[in-house]
Amino acid sequence: MATLKKVSAIKNAPKHLLGIQNLSVQEAKNILTEAKTFIKLNRSSSKKLDLLRGKTQINLFFEPSTRTQSSFDLAGKRLGADVMTMNMSNSALKKGETLIDTAMTLNAMHPDLIVIRHQDSGAPNLLSQKVNCTVINAGDGRREHPTQALLDALTIINRKGNIEGLKIAICGDILHSRVARSNIYLMNMLGAEVNVIAPKTLMPHGIEKLGVKAFTDMKKGLDGCDIVMMLRLQNERMQGSFLPSKREYYEFFGLTPEKLKFANKDALLMHPGPMNRGVEIDTKLADDINVSLVKEQVELGVAVRMACLKLYCK
Amino acid sequence: MTEKILTNLRIIDPSQKMDEVGNIIIDNNGKIKSIGKSTKNSDISKSAEKIDLKGNIAIPGIVDMKAFVGEPGFEYKENFRTLTQAALAGGVTSIVTMPNTKPIIDNVSMVDFIIRRGRDKAKVNLFPCASITRQTEGNQMTEFGLLKARGIIGFSDVNKTIQNTELMSRIMNYASDLDVLIMQHAEDYELSKSSCINESEVATRLGLQGVSDIAEKIIIERDLSLLSEFPCRYHINQISSKNSLNVIKKNKSNGIKFSTGVSINNLSLNQNDIGEFRTFLKLSPPLRSEEDRLSLIEGIKNDLIDVIVSDHIPEDEESKRLPFAQAATGSIGIETLLSLALELYHNDSLPLEKIIKCLTINPAKILKINKGTLKKGSDADLCIFDLEKPWVVKAENLKSKSKNTAIENRKLQGKVKMTLLNGKVVYSN
């Protein structure tokens, strides 16, 4: 079994990881530093540590998820925790059990960590008030997805060396996106300049107050950007008509090689997945290993989640 | 009942423009016999009970135009007994109760039930509302004439809005002939769909679906346009924004006759108080910006808003202990209505007389009831309070059956000392 030097936990760390909004710059940096140590481990042939041996991690997923769920699953297992994944989208809740009751039931089994994904904003906050263990937010409604933002930051640092001074564009369905919100907070904290680009109907109210410049024109919004983060059109969260058609959306907001040229020459492309090819992104561009960081994002996601589990597990 | 004389009170009664130190003499029928500084000793019979209340203020018993009592159907949230206790502890002696019970009060047999039940269980004046439309579904109007004859004070679909414009015009047209009061909640459903908070930076941060104040404004604009064609007794339950107020101002200056209410919550809290998902502050209409709050205070100053209500909505803990979007809407407030309103006096937002007016004679006039006044001969319903007394709101001390107060731990100044109903002391602290 591989071993790693023990890094002391965050001093006075909040017990839960509920969102980037609740983090200090130092806490965010600590997580990223810690995550770097796991990148190499994850690429080696022996990936298992015993840092969380004897700990129980429950992944409570109320929304379907592929990469986040499997990433947390692997991260826990690689640290030696006992991991149980509960797919709640067709479970007790359908029988009328409330989130709190589910939480109390699980709490009685003495888990050390609960990783929660929920369709309602604020569900992890509510959960954290009712259980004795650490709660890690794996995405709540349209509010926050902190580990996604952290893995995006790690991916950028891995390629560009630093985030400070970079200009980052986030494009697409900002309104429904928790990834956008978490990234706005984190990239701002780490010293980047953030542009958001979206059609007006998908731009949330008062977004500028979160510390970004808002654009409705890709050409202007991408100007001078080092990183282009594309977001998925979240059709499942859309009630009613926000856009005339996917075709029109692609025409104005879909990322194509031509539009990417508005950004800096060495600009890199990111996407939290899953991608709607031909809707928000040109399919060839998505697979272009020279510009697309999509696979790296997934890879480093495991390292970031290992860091979070380690640092937040008491 | 023996005669009573309450002495050394500062009496504020906007219905007779009275603000003076004096006495209140209550006759043996529970009516005001004499009031003010000019009460004469000859008015008092020898056997009269004398209560010295020096240092306190007496006002007419408060008339709360919007409260929910859980009976029937939601007795676990509130019943007549607990609502009475909460109301009297807050100096409220007359309550307009909402019809969204289970079953809904939309037919005469329900009215008979609620009036009988209230008479037996509630030790406070109850003025029940019936729904405007059957089952509050917004499709077919209820029997205004029959319901009024059975004792219904007015009509309201509570926190639901008549969306159908044609129906609304007919309701107004029909109501005008019967002289019944129509109380509308202003919210366009298409615009407010699945929203739970004001559309704002706060909503963006919390990741919650917001509703713009246009949803409120558009219904008020529509209804006031209809009202100019079909003048009836029309009341807007609660407004929450500056934009709505502008529409009201414009229409009032055009001579359209209607009245407007506001919840004490929208006068005292704003969207930032929601903090990290405090579901007790999930309200309808939602709390809006500080600018909106301040404009509502101006609205009261300028007589654009006539009434302050508690919008008392008891909810059990289970309905509130949910993710914000799923949690029930509303907060209790009948017991803290006056104290929270007095905060607006203490922080120099409103003159005392204006606050009292919005809590007493104004709602009484809109309802056309003989309450909210201490004129000679009227019922001796009185609220006596200590304007300066400091206290802290603690849910567990509130008398309501449900504890969902929006102002837990708020430090308030001013507390009810005594409440009289028909000359009898029904609460004393």
XYZ file of C-alpha atoms in Angstrom:
743
model
C 0.000 0.000 0.000
C 1.376 3.388 -0.946
C 1.875 5.913 1.801
C 1.904 9.666 1.806
C 3.136 12.205 4.283
C 0.266 13.310 6.459
C -0.717 16.921 5.931
C -2.418 18.519 8.884
C -6.086 19.268 8.457
C -7.268 22.797 7.841
C -7.016 24.732 11.064
C -10.394 25.646 12.478
C -11.901 24.156 9.378
C -15.641 24.390 9.055
C -16.981 20.965 9.531
C -18.748 20.879 6.200
C -17.963 21.726 2.611
C -21.200 23.360 1.562
C -20.005 25.851 -0.992
C -17.151 27.994 -2.200
C -18.951 30.982 -0.674
C -18.160 29.643 2.790
C -14.450 29.076 2.083
C -11.583 31.418 2.812
C -8.871 31.865 0.192
C -6.467 29.913 2.372
C -8.874 27.022 2.759
C -9.379 26.821 -0.998
C -5.636 26.918 -1.568
C -5.069 24.205 1.012
C -7.494 21.906 -0.762
C -5.755 22.531 -4.092
C -2.305 21.944 -2.573
C -3.505 18.741 -1.001
C -5.122 17.618 -4.261
C -1.869 18.024 -6.172
C -0.315 15.314 -4.020
C -2.948 12.855 -5.192
C -2.531 13.424 -8.935
C 0.595 11.344 -9.107
C -0.838 8.654 -6.887
C -3.854 8.306 -9.114
C -1.591 7.779 -12.111
C 0.473 5.105 -10.387
C -0.351 1.443 -10.354
C -0.951 1.259 -6.623
C -3.644 3.776 -5.870
C -4.837 2.768 -2.445
C -4.140 4.613 0.815
C -5.363 3.940 4.309
C -5.935 7.526 5.407
C -9.646 6.987 5.863
C -9.517 3.377 6.943
C -12.398 2.585 9.227
C -14.331 5.638 8.078
C -17.724 5.344 6.450
C -18.690 7.544 3.538
C -22.248 7.679 2.246
C -22.927 9.136 -1.178
C -26.480 10.359 -1.153
C -27.517 11.189 -4.698
C -31.015 12.545 -5.189
C -30.253 13.498 -8.771
C -28.776 11.274 -11.406
C -25.048 11.792 -11.859
C -22.323 9.887 -13.625
C -19.032 11.589 -13.155
C -19.502 13.262 -9.798
C -20.907 10.139 -8.229
C -18.248 7.798 -9.589
C -15.552 10.330 -8.779
C -16.584 10.559 -5.109
C -16.974 6.807 -5.028
C -13.431 6.218 -6.269
C -11.966 8.990 -4.152
C -13.353 7.485 -0.975
C -12.242 3.999 -1.878
C -8.737 5.096 -2.776
C -8.411 6.676 0.645
C -9.492 3.449 2.258
C -12.976 4.468 3.404
C -15.977 2.200 3.271
C -18.142 3.798 0.637
C -21.832 3.282 0.202
C -23.603 4.957 -2.686
C -27.318 5.470 -2.421
C -29.224 6.375 -5.493
C -32.137 8.273 -4.057
C -33.836 9.393 -7.242
C -36.155 6.400 -6.914
C -36.065 5.631 -3.244
C -37.702 6.379 0.089
C -38.456 9.970 -0.868
C -41.007 8.625 -3.296
C -42.665 7.006 -0.300
C -43.026 10.402 1.328
C -39.979 10.389 3.567
C -38.465 13.834 3.997
C -34.828 14.688 3.514
C -34.462 15.154 7.255
C -35.900 11.745 8.050
C -33.605 10.104 5.540
C -30.708 11.991 7.058
C -31.622 10.948 10.586
C -31.891 7.331 9.507
C -28.460 7.405 7.943
C -27.047 9.384 10.837
C -28.027 6.566 13.168
C -25.609 4.333 11.266
C -22.709 6.587 12.307
C -21.243 7.627 8.985
C -18.220 9.932 9.019
C -18.993 11.629 5.740
C -22.122 12.265 3.764
C -21.717 13.426 0.190
C -24.980 14.867 -1.047
C -26.332 15.808 -4.442
C -29.819 17.302 -4.378
C -32.126 19.100 -6.799
C -33.038 21.753 -4.221
C -30.716 24.635 -3.445
C -29.754 24.626 0.212
C -30.481 20.940 0.852
C -26.876 20.259 2.018
C -27.111 23.210 4.429
C -30.281 21.771 5.905
C -28.715 18.332 6.125
C -25.621 19.680 7.852
C -27.758 21.075 10.666
C -29.212 17.680 11.420
C -26.365 15.175 11.281
C -23.262 14.616 13.362
C -20.895 13.903 10.497
C -19.252 15.965 7.805
C -21.426 16.976 4.874
C -19.896 17.549 1.468
C -21.956 19.230 -1.201
C -21.822 17.413 -4.524
C -24.157 19.906 -6.189
C -27.383 21.473 -4.899
C -30.011 22.872 -7.222
C -28.560 25.836 -8.996
C -26.628 27.101 -5.978
C -23.199 25.499 -5.681
C -21.028 22.660 -6.860
C -17.847 23.363 -4.923
C -15.791 20.303 -5.860
C -16.414 20.964 -9.545
C -15.037 24.485 -9.204
C -12.051 23.173 -7.251
C -11.260 20.572 -9.890
C -11.598 23.216 -12.580
C -9.138 25.384 -10.679
C -6.730 22.496 -10.275
C -6.951 21.727 -13.992
C -6.167 25.322 -14.864
C -3.263 25.487 -12.401
C -1.927 22.236 -13.800
C -1.800 23.716 -17.290
C -1.208 27.403 -16.739
C 0.747 27.281 -13.503
C -1.402 29.861 -11.801
C -4.863 31.358 -11.817
C -4.002 34.851 -10.692
C -4.146 37.309 -13.583
C -5.945 34.968 -15.964
C -9.108 35.953 -17.747
C -11.795 33.299 -17.698
C -15.010 33.195 -19.697
C -17.997 31.140 -18.549
C -20.518 30.699 -21.350
C -23.990 29.286 -21.628
C -26.823 28.537 -19.273
C -25.606 30.629 -16.340
C -29.114 30.919 -14.878
C -29.496 27.243 -14.036
C -25.846 26.518 -13.368
C -24.384 25.766 -9.969
C -21.051 25.140 -11.684
C -21.029 28.730 -12.936
C -21.769 30.120 -9.489
C -19.103 28.101 -7.705
C -16.580 28.919 -10.397
C -17.361 32.625 -10.248
C -16.662 32.665 -6.503
C -13.541 30.527 -6.692
C -11.892 32.112 -9.727
C -12.498 35.529 -8.212
C -10.975 34.395 -4.943
C -7.911 33.087 -6.724
C -7.390 36.359 -8.570
C -8.815 35.736 -12.027
C -11.007 38.068 -13.989
C -14.331 36.441 -14.913
C -16.624 37.129 -17.855
C -19.978 35.437 -18.192
C -21.639 35.108 -21.581
C -25.253 34.082 -22.049
C -28.450 35.048 -23.812
C -30.381 37.455 -21.605
C -33.013 34.892 -20.700
C -30.340 32.635 -19.218
C -28.528 35.344 -17.300
C -29.406 35.472 -13.593
C -30.570 38.678 -11.939
C -27.810 40.772 -10.380
C -24.985 38.554 -11.628
C -22.593 41.514 -11.855
C -22.791 41.837 -8.097
C -21.076 38.478 -7.850
C -18.000 40.101 -9.348
C -18.197 39.372 -13.061
C -18.703 41.209 -16.312
C -21.758 40.041 -18.213
C -21.883 39.762 -22.013
C -24.443 38.618 -24.540
C -21.948 38.580 -27.393
C -19.364 35.810 -27.651
C -16.962 38.016 -29.547
C -16.828 40.653 -26.838
C -17.042 38.217 -23.961
C -14.237 35.973 -25.164
C -11.887 38.810 -25.994
C -8.566 38.303 -24.213
C -9.669 35.168 -22.383
C -7.245 32.402 -21.414
C -9.864 29.863 -20.419
C -13.251 29.221 -21.981
C -15.658 27.246 -19.801
C -18.690 26.027 -21.661
C -21.833 25.029 -19.778
C -24.503 22.545 -20.659
C -27.965 23.782 -21.556
C -29.929 22.368 -18.622
C -33.101 21.463 -20.414
C -34.340 19.467 -17.424
C -34.400 22.596 -15.260
C -36.050 24.783 -17.843
C -39.723 25.505 -17.389
C -41.174 27.128 -20.439
C -39.383 28.693 -23.308
C -36.053 30.381 -22.738
C -34.739 30.098 -26.279
C -36.305 29.936 -29.722
C -34.362 26.835 -30.783
C -31.176 24.881 -30.272
C -30.151 25.846 -33.771
C -30.338 29.531 -32.986
C -28.542 29.003 -29.691
C -25.728 27.156 -31.423
C -25.466 29.902 -33.992
C -24.872 32.618 -31.403
C -23.573 30.833 -28.321
C -22.264 27.449 -29.453
C -18.479 27.271 -29.277
C -16.936 26.640 -32.676
C -13.286 26.866 -33.778
C -14.168 30.239 -35.328
C -15.611 31.642 -32.132
C -12.731 30.276 -30.071
C -10.464 32.549 -32.101
C -12.006 35.536 -30.318
C -10.177 34.347 -27.202
C -6.413 34.353 -26.703
C -4.309 32.269 -29.043
C -3.429 29.685 -26.426
C -6.868 29.644 -24.858
C -8.017 26.339 -23.423
C -11.496 24.884 -23.384
C -13.297 23.331 -20.440
C -16.690 21.723 -19.931
C -18.105 20.203 -16.736
C -19.993 17.595 -18.745
C -22.105 15.979 -19.867
C -21.818 17.779 -23.204
C -24.582 18.469 -25.670
C -22.508 18.190 -28.812
C -23.741 20.457 -31.532
C -25.738 22.548 -29.056
C -23.232 24.411 -26.932
C -20.067 23.002 -28.424
C -18.728 21.871 -31.779
C -18.112 18.148 -31.568
C -14.617 18.200 -33.082
C -13.553 20.999 -30.782
C -14.722 19.014 -27.782
C -12.354 16.197 -28.736
C -9.411 18.359 -29.773
C -6.723 17.377 -27.294
C -4.761 20.519 -28.053
C -7.395 22.804 -26.641
C -9.871 20.681 -24.704
C -9.225 19.956 -21.028
C -12.382 17.928 -20.586
C -10.650 14.606 -19.908
C -8.153 16.210 -17.563
C -11.019 17.763 -15.610
C -12.481 14.331 -14.998
C -9.110 12.911 -14.031
C -8.257 15.661 -11.564
C -11.778 15.496 -10.171
C -10.824 12.352 -8.313
C -7.740 14.010 -6.803
C -9.723 17.046 -5.674
C -12.392 14.897 -4.074
C -9.752 12.829 -2.301
C -8.329 16.057 -0.897
C -11.747 17.245 0.247
C -12.636 13.940 1.868
C -9.301 13.823 3.640
C -9.318 17.392 4.888
C -12.937 17.462 5.981
C -13.160 14.029 7.543
C -12.664 14.300 11.269
C -70.574 43.505 34.969
C -69.648 46.462 37.107
C -68.511 49.751 35.720
C -64.815 50.262 35.192
C -62.621 53.273 35.156
C -59.145 53.079 33.678
C -57.124 56.036 34.834
C -54.041 58.014 33.858
C -53.720 56.574 30.359
C -52.399 58.251 27.283
C -55.273 57.606 24.912
C -54.585 57.490 21.198
C -57.688 57.069 19.091
C -57.229 58.217 15.495
C -60.966 57.774 14.816
C -61.632 60.876 16.908
C -58.195 62.450 16.498
C -57.547 61.943 20.169
C -54.087 61.849 21.720
C -54.334 62.937 25.330
C -53.835 61.755 28.870
C -57.069 60.909 30.582
C -59.429 58.214 31.771
C -61.700 55.683 30.160
C -65.011 54.893 31.788
C -66.697 51.680 30.718
C -70.362 51.188 31.526
C -71.884 47.985 32.793
C -72.760 46.890 29.250
C -69.117 46.929 28.214
C -69.450 50.130 26.194
C -67.377 53.282 26.368
C -69.268 55.675 28.606
C -66.797 58.497 28.679
C -63.248 58.974 27.468
C -60.429 61.485 27.542
C -59.151 64.222 29.765
C -62.603 65.665 30.280
C -64.195 62.654 31.989
C -66.106 63.837 35.023
C -66.284 62.260 38.420
C -70.032 62.485 38.190
C -69.881 59.953 35.348
C -68.528 57.310 37.666
C -70.772 55.214 39.820
C -69.554 54.478 43.326
C -69.202 50.764 42.772
C -66.964 51.265 39.756
C -63.790 49.213 39.623
C -60.774 51.466 39.300
C -57.631 50.415 37.469
C -54.681 52.760 37.463
C -52.638 52.344 34.275
C -50.285 55.265 34.573
C -47.520 55.283 32.011
C -49.385 53.146 29.516
C -51.083 53.905 26.233
C -54.624 52.876 25.376
C -55.729 52.372 21.792
C -58.780 50.720 20.263
C -58.441 46.949 20.119
C -56.450 46.081 17.013
C -58.294 44.886 13.907
C -56.168 42.334 12.027
C -57.434 41.940 8.492
C -55.539 38.778 7.636
C -55.032 35.770 9.844
C -55.351 32.060 9.364
C -57.004 29.857 11.928
C -56.480 26.168 11.376
C -60.079 25.179 12.007
C -61.345 23.147 10.370
C -58.764 20.817 8.899
C -55.515 22.169 10.263
C -56.143 22.047 13.998
C -52.578 20.846 14.494
C -51.337 24.208 13.242
C -53.740 26.505 15.095
C -57.204 26.430 16.592
C -59.626 29.078 17.784
C -58.422 28.806 21.351
C -54.723 29.215 20.571
C -55.388 31.920 18.005
C -57.444 33.794 20.606
C -54.644 33.586 23.152
C -52.076 34.799 20.664
C -54.309 37.607 19.441
C -55.217 38.922 22.882
C -51.585 38.797 23.999
C -50.910 41.029 21.013
C -53.764 43.446 21.691
C -55.777 42.191 18.726
C -59.512 42.016 19.480
C -60.962 41.663 15.985
C -59.693 39.166 13.433
C -60.612 38.629 9.820
C -60.087 34.905 9.292
C -59.084 33.381 5.984
C -61.195 30.761 4.223
C -58.441 28.394 3.045
C -59.322 25.792 5.629
C -60.101 22.174 4.879
C -62.791 22.108 3.636
C -62.625 25.597 2.182
C -65.191 28.123 3.350
C -67.049 28.610 0.097
C -70.614 27.643 1.007
C -73.216 28.596 3.585
C -73.037 25.439 5.668
C -69.326 25.980 6.205
C -70.082 29.541 7.259
C -72.616 28.367 9.797
C -70.085 25.906 11.160
C -67.276 28.405 11.429
C -69.457 31.026 13.088
C -70.811 28.589 15.643
C -67.404 27.124 16.338
C -65.850 30.552 16.658
C -68.595 31.739 18.971
C -68.044 28.760 21.291
C -64.267 28.599 21.241
C -62.875 32.010 20.377
C -62.912 34.765 22.960
C -62.306 37.447 20.372
C -64.360 39.111 17.629
C -64.167 36.972 14.534
C -65.031 38.180 11.067
C -64.848 35.235 8.695
C -64.051 35.552 5.020
C -65.315 33.225 2.364
C -63.439 32.437 -0.800
C -64.072 34.476 -3.940
C -64.158 31.387 -6.104
C -65.242 27.847 -5.355
C -62.406 25.840 -3.808
C -60.253 28.954 -4.431
C -59.696 27.459 -7.855
C -60.312 30.688 -9.721
C -63.039 29.316 -11.967
C -66.449 30.074 -10.547
C -67.552 32.722 -8.080
C -69.095 31.747 -4.782
C -72.570 32.783 -3.624
C -71.688 36.293 -2.533
C -75.227 37.239 -1.636
C -76.091 34.165 0.420
C -72.711 34.111 2.112
C -72.947 37.759 3.040
C -76.397 37.197 4.487
C -74.955 34.464 6.720
C -72.348 36.792 8.155
C -69.362 36.764 5.836
C -67.386 39.994 6.083
C -65.595 39.788 2.771
C -64.208 37.539 0.068
C -60.666 36.411 -0.500
C -58.889 33.553 -2.200
C -56.131 34.237 0.366
C -52.781 33.690 -1.291
C -54.297 32.819 -4.623
C -55.083 35.229 -7.409
C -57.946 35.241 -9.896
C -55.962 34.798 -13.093
C -58.892 34.851 -15.472
C -59.505 38.473 -16.443
C -63.028 37.885 -17.664
C -63.975 36.219 -14.399
C -62.379 39.027 -12.417
C -64.390 41.612 -14.301
C -67.588 39.676 -13.608
C -66.714 39.286 -9.947
C -66.298 43.039 -9.646
C -69.437 43.738 -11.614
C -71.508 41.319 -9.555
C -69.962 42.356 -6.242
C -70.661 46.033 -6.808
C -74.402 45.419 -6.691
C -74.213 43.479 -3.413
C -71.753 45.870 -1.775
C -69.397 43.043 -0.809
C -65.691 43.430 -0.188
C -63.339 41.671 -2.618
C -59.809 41.128 -1.323
C -57.283 40.199 -3.950
C -53.840 38.696 -3.606
C -51.835 40.138 -6.492
C -49.640 37.610 -8.254
C -49.411 36.627 -11.885
C -48.892 32.866 -11.859
C -47.062 32.631 -15.146
C -44.477 35.056 -13.836
C -44.257 33.572 -10.379
C -44.115 29.915 -11.385
C -42.081 27.813 -8.915
C -40.608 30.918 -7.343
C -39.990 31.198 -3.633
C -38.099 34.469 -3.148
C -37.728 37.919 -4.693
C -35.815 37.995 -7.967
C -32.570 39.542 -6.869
C -28.898 39.027 -6.257
C -29.922 37.115 -3.116
C -31.925 34.659 -5.241
C -28.976 34.275 -7.586
C -26.608 33.534 -4.712
C -28.962 31.102 -3.014
C -29.730 29.460 -6.343
C -33.469 29.887 -5.837
C -36.113 30.681 -8.420
C -36.980 34.338 -8.008
C -40.127 36.247 -8.841
C -39.995 39.785 -10.111
C -42.280 42.404 -8.580
C -43.798 42.739 -12.050
C -45.886 39.670 -11.175
C -47.578 41.747 -8.475
C -47.721 44.990 -10.393
C -49.323 43.500 -13.473
C -52.304 42.111 -11.514
C -52.780 45.379 -9.638
C -52.710 47.276 -12.933
C -55.188 44.870 -14.459
C -57.564 44.939 -11.512
C -57.497 48.702 -11.188
C -58.278 49.029 -14.898
C -61.236 46.717 -14.405
C -62.223 48.607 -11.293
C -62.574 51.835 -13.226
C -65.231 50.042 -15.299
C -66.824 48.076 -12.472
C -66.435 50.026 -9.254
C -66.821 47.735 -6.262
C -65.339 47.480 -2.783
C -61.892 46.268 -3.742
C -58.940 45.706 -1.451
C -55.417 44.611 -2.333
C -54.429 42.221 0.445
C -50.726 42.911 0.623
C -48.340 44.781 -1.558
C -44.609 44.332 -1.379
C -42.869 46.634 -3.807
C -42.150 50.164 -4.861
C -43.403 49.432 -8.366
C -46.817 48.385 -7.068
C -46.960 51.496 -4.957
C -46.396 53.683 -8.010
C -49.344 52.053 -9.736
C -51.486 52.640 -6.664
C -50.419 56.257 -6.480
C -51.283 56.863 -10.113
C -54.710 55.256 -9.809
C -55.583 57.000 -6.557
C -54.784 60.342 -8.131
C -57.080 59.371 -11.000
C -59.874 58.998 -8.498
C -60.159 55.205 -8.478
C -61.486 54.064 -5.086
C -59.909 51.040 -3.423
C -57.833 50.157 -0.395
C -54.461 48.561 0.157
C -52.835 46.478 2.844
C -49.298 45.529 3.719
C -47.912 42.806 5.922
C -45.879 43.863 8.928
C -43.210 41.475 7.635
C -42.718 43.455 4.433
C -42.451 46.632 6.508
C -39.898 45.262 8.943
C -37.793 42.740 7.054
C -36.090 42.491 3.698
C -34.749 39.706 1.521
C -31.315 39.784 3.167
C -32.888 38.566 6.410
C -33.445 35.193 4.719
C -29.736 34.559 5.280
C -28.851 30.955 4.549
C -32.252 29.476 3.790
C -34.301 30.551 6.815
C -37.568 28.992 5.724
C -39.588 30.922 8.337
C -38.935 33.952 6.150
C -40.355 32.309 3.066
C -43.400 34.504 2.608
C -45.965 35.434 0.015
C -45.601 38.083 -1.295
C -41.885 37.587 -0.748
C -39.631 39.877 1.222
C -38.059 42.261 -1.246
C -35.237 44.789 -1.254
C -34.511 47.404 1.386
C -35.529 50.028 -1.162
C -38.925 48.356 -1.475
C -39.297 48.180 2.294
C -38.563 51.880 2.686
C -40.980 52.757 -0.099
C -43.752 50.818 1.680
C -43.149 52.918 4.787
C -43.438 56.028 2.615
C -46.649 54.535 1.227
C -48.126 54.447 4.721
C -46.987 58.000 5.388
C -48.675 59.196 2.192
C -51.910 57.280 2.830
C -51.369 55.059 -0.207
C -51.415 52.044 2.110
C -54.329 51.888 4.531
C -53.839 48.767 6.584
C -51.077 46.820 8.295
C -51.848 43.120 8.731
C -50.069 40.336 10.573
C -50.564 37.839 7.730
C -50.564 35.279 10.497
C -49.916 31.864 8.928
C -49.188 29.141 11.453
C -47.178 26.261 10.021
C -45.979 23.184 11.835
C -42.283 22.461 12.006
C -42.480 19.601 9.522
C -43.786 21.908 6.800
C -40.886 24.287 7.351
C -38.046 21.845 7.967
C -37.531 21.212 4.266
C -35.304 22.570 1.533
C -36.350 26.184 0.929
C -38.134 25.552 -2.366
C -40.284 22.822 -0.793
C -40.985 24.521 2.534
C -44.396 25.963 3.376
C -44.965 29.688 2.963
C -45.829 32.088 5.770
C -45.076 33.005 9.345
C -47.044 33.621 12.511
C -47.294 37.215 13.626
C -50.558 38.175 15.294
C -48.986 38.313 18.756
C -46.009 40.400 17.641
C -47.920 42.630 15.193
C -48.131 45.673 17.465
C -44.653 45.371 18.971
C -43.051 44.999 15.569
C -45.076 47.915 14.257
C -43.899 50.007 17.207
C -40.345 49.383 16.041
C -41.239 51.631 13.113
C -42.074 54.362 15.618
C -38.947 53.826 17.704
C -36.671 53.991 14.681
C -38.374 57.163 13.462
C -39.906 55.587 10.367
C -43.522 56.393 11.183
C -45.491 58.563 13.608
C -47.298 56.616 16.302
C -50.703 57.941 15.325
C -50.266 56.659 11.770
C -49.331 53.169 12.913
C -52.360 52.984 15.218
C -54.602 54.222 12.445
C -53.498 51.425 10.121
C -54.181 48.895 12.860
C -57.548 50.152 14.060
C -59.927 52.563 12.362
C -58.668 52.077 8.811
C -59.348 48.345 8.640
C -62.648 48.851 10.482
C -63.764 51.369 7.877
C -62.813 49.111 4.984
C -64.684 46.237 6.593
C -67.590 48.542 7.519
C -67.597 47.296 11.090
C -68.173 49.280 14.233
C -64.719 48.561 15.656
C -61.362 50.262 15.804
C -62.729 53.237 17.687
C -63.194 54.364 21.286
C -65.920 56.855 20.609
C -68.582 57.131 23.262
C -71.029 54.271 22.969
C -68.753 51.887 21.092
C -67.657 48.473 22.373
C -64.922 48.769 24.968
C -62.353 46.711 23.021
C -59.051 48.061 24.191
C -55.379 47.425 23.775
C -53.229 48.885 26.525
C -49.498 48.778 26.074
C -46.243 50.011 27.492
C -44.534 51.858 24.667
C -41.045 51.542 26.086
C -40.896 48.055 27.545
C -38.041 46.075 25.986
C -38.398 42.377 25.278
C -36.942 39.664 23.074
C -39.069 37.485 20.802
C -38.701 33.819 21.720
C -40.763 31.338 19.758
C -41.285 29.100 22.760
C -42.968 31.952 24.662
C -45.414 32.792 21.892
C -48.938 31.546 22.392
C -49.637 30.395 18.887
C -49.780 26.639 18.427
C -47.173 26.878 15.693
C -43.841 28.525 16.363
C -42.812 29.722 12.916
C -42.044 33.322 13.785
C -40.022 35.300 11.258
C -38.485 37.436 13.998
C -37.008 34.940 16.446
C -34.609 36.663 18.866
C -35.575 40.128 17.649
C -35.215 42.771 20.319
C -38.394 44.813 20.418
C -39.551 47.768 22.420
C -43.189 48.079 23.414
C -45.410 45.320 24.767
C -49.084 44.789 25.426
C -49.987 45.128 29.097
C -53.693 44.525 29.036
C -56.401 43.686 26.548
C -60.102 44.317 27.091
C -62.949 42.859 25.129
C -66.393 44.370 25.642
C -65.115 45.951 28.822
C -63.720 42.734 30.290
C -60.057 42.227 30.963
C -59.219 39.221 28.790
C -55.453 39.488 28.906
C -53.140 41.054 31.378
C -49.405 40.872 31.685
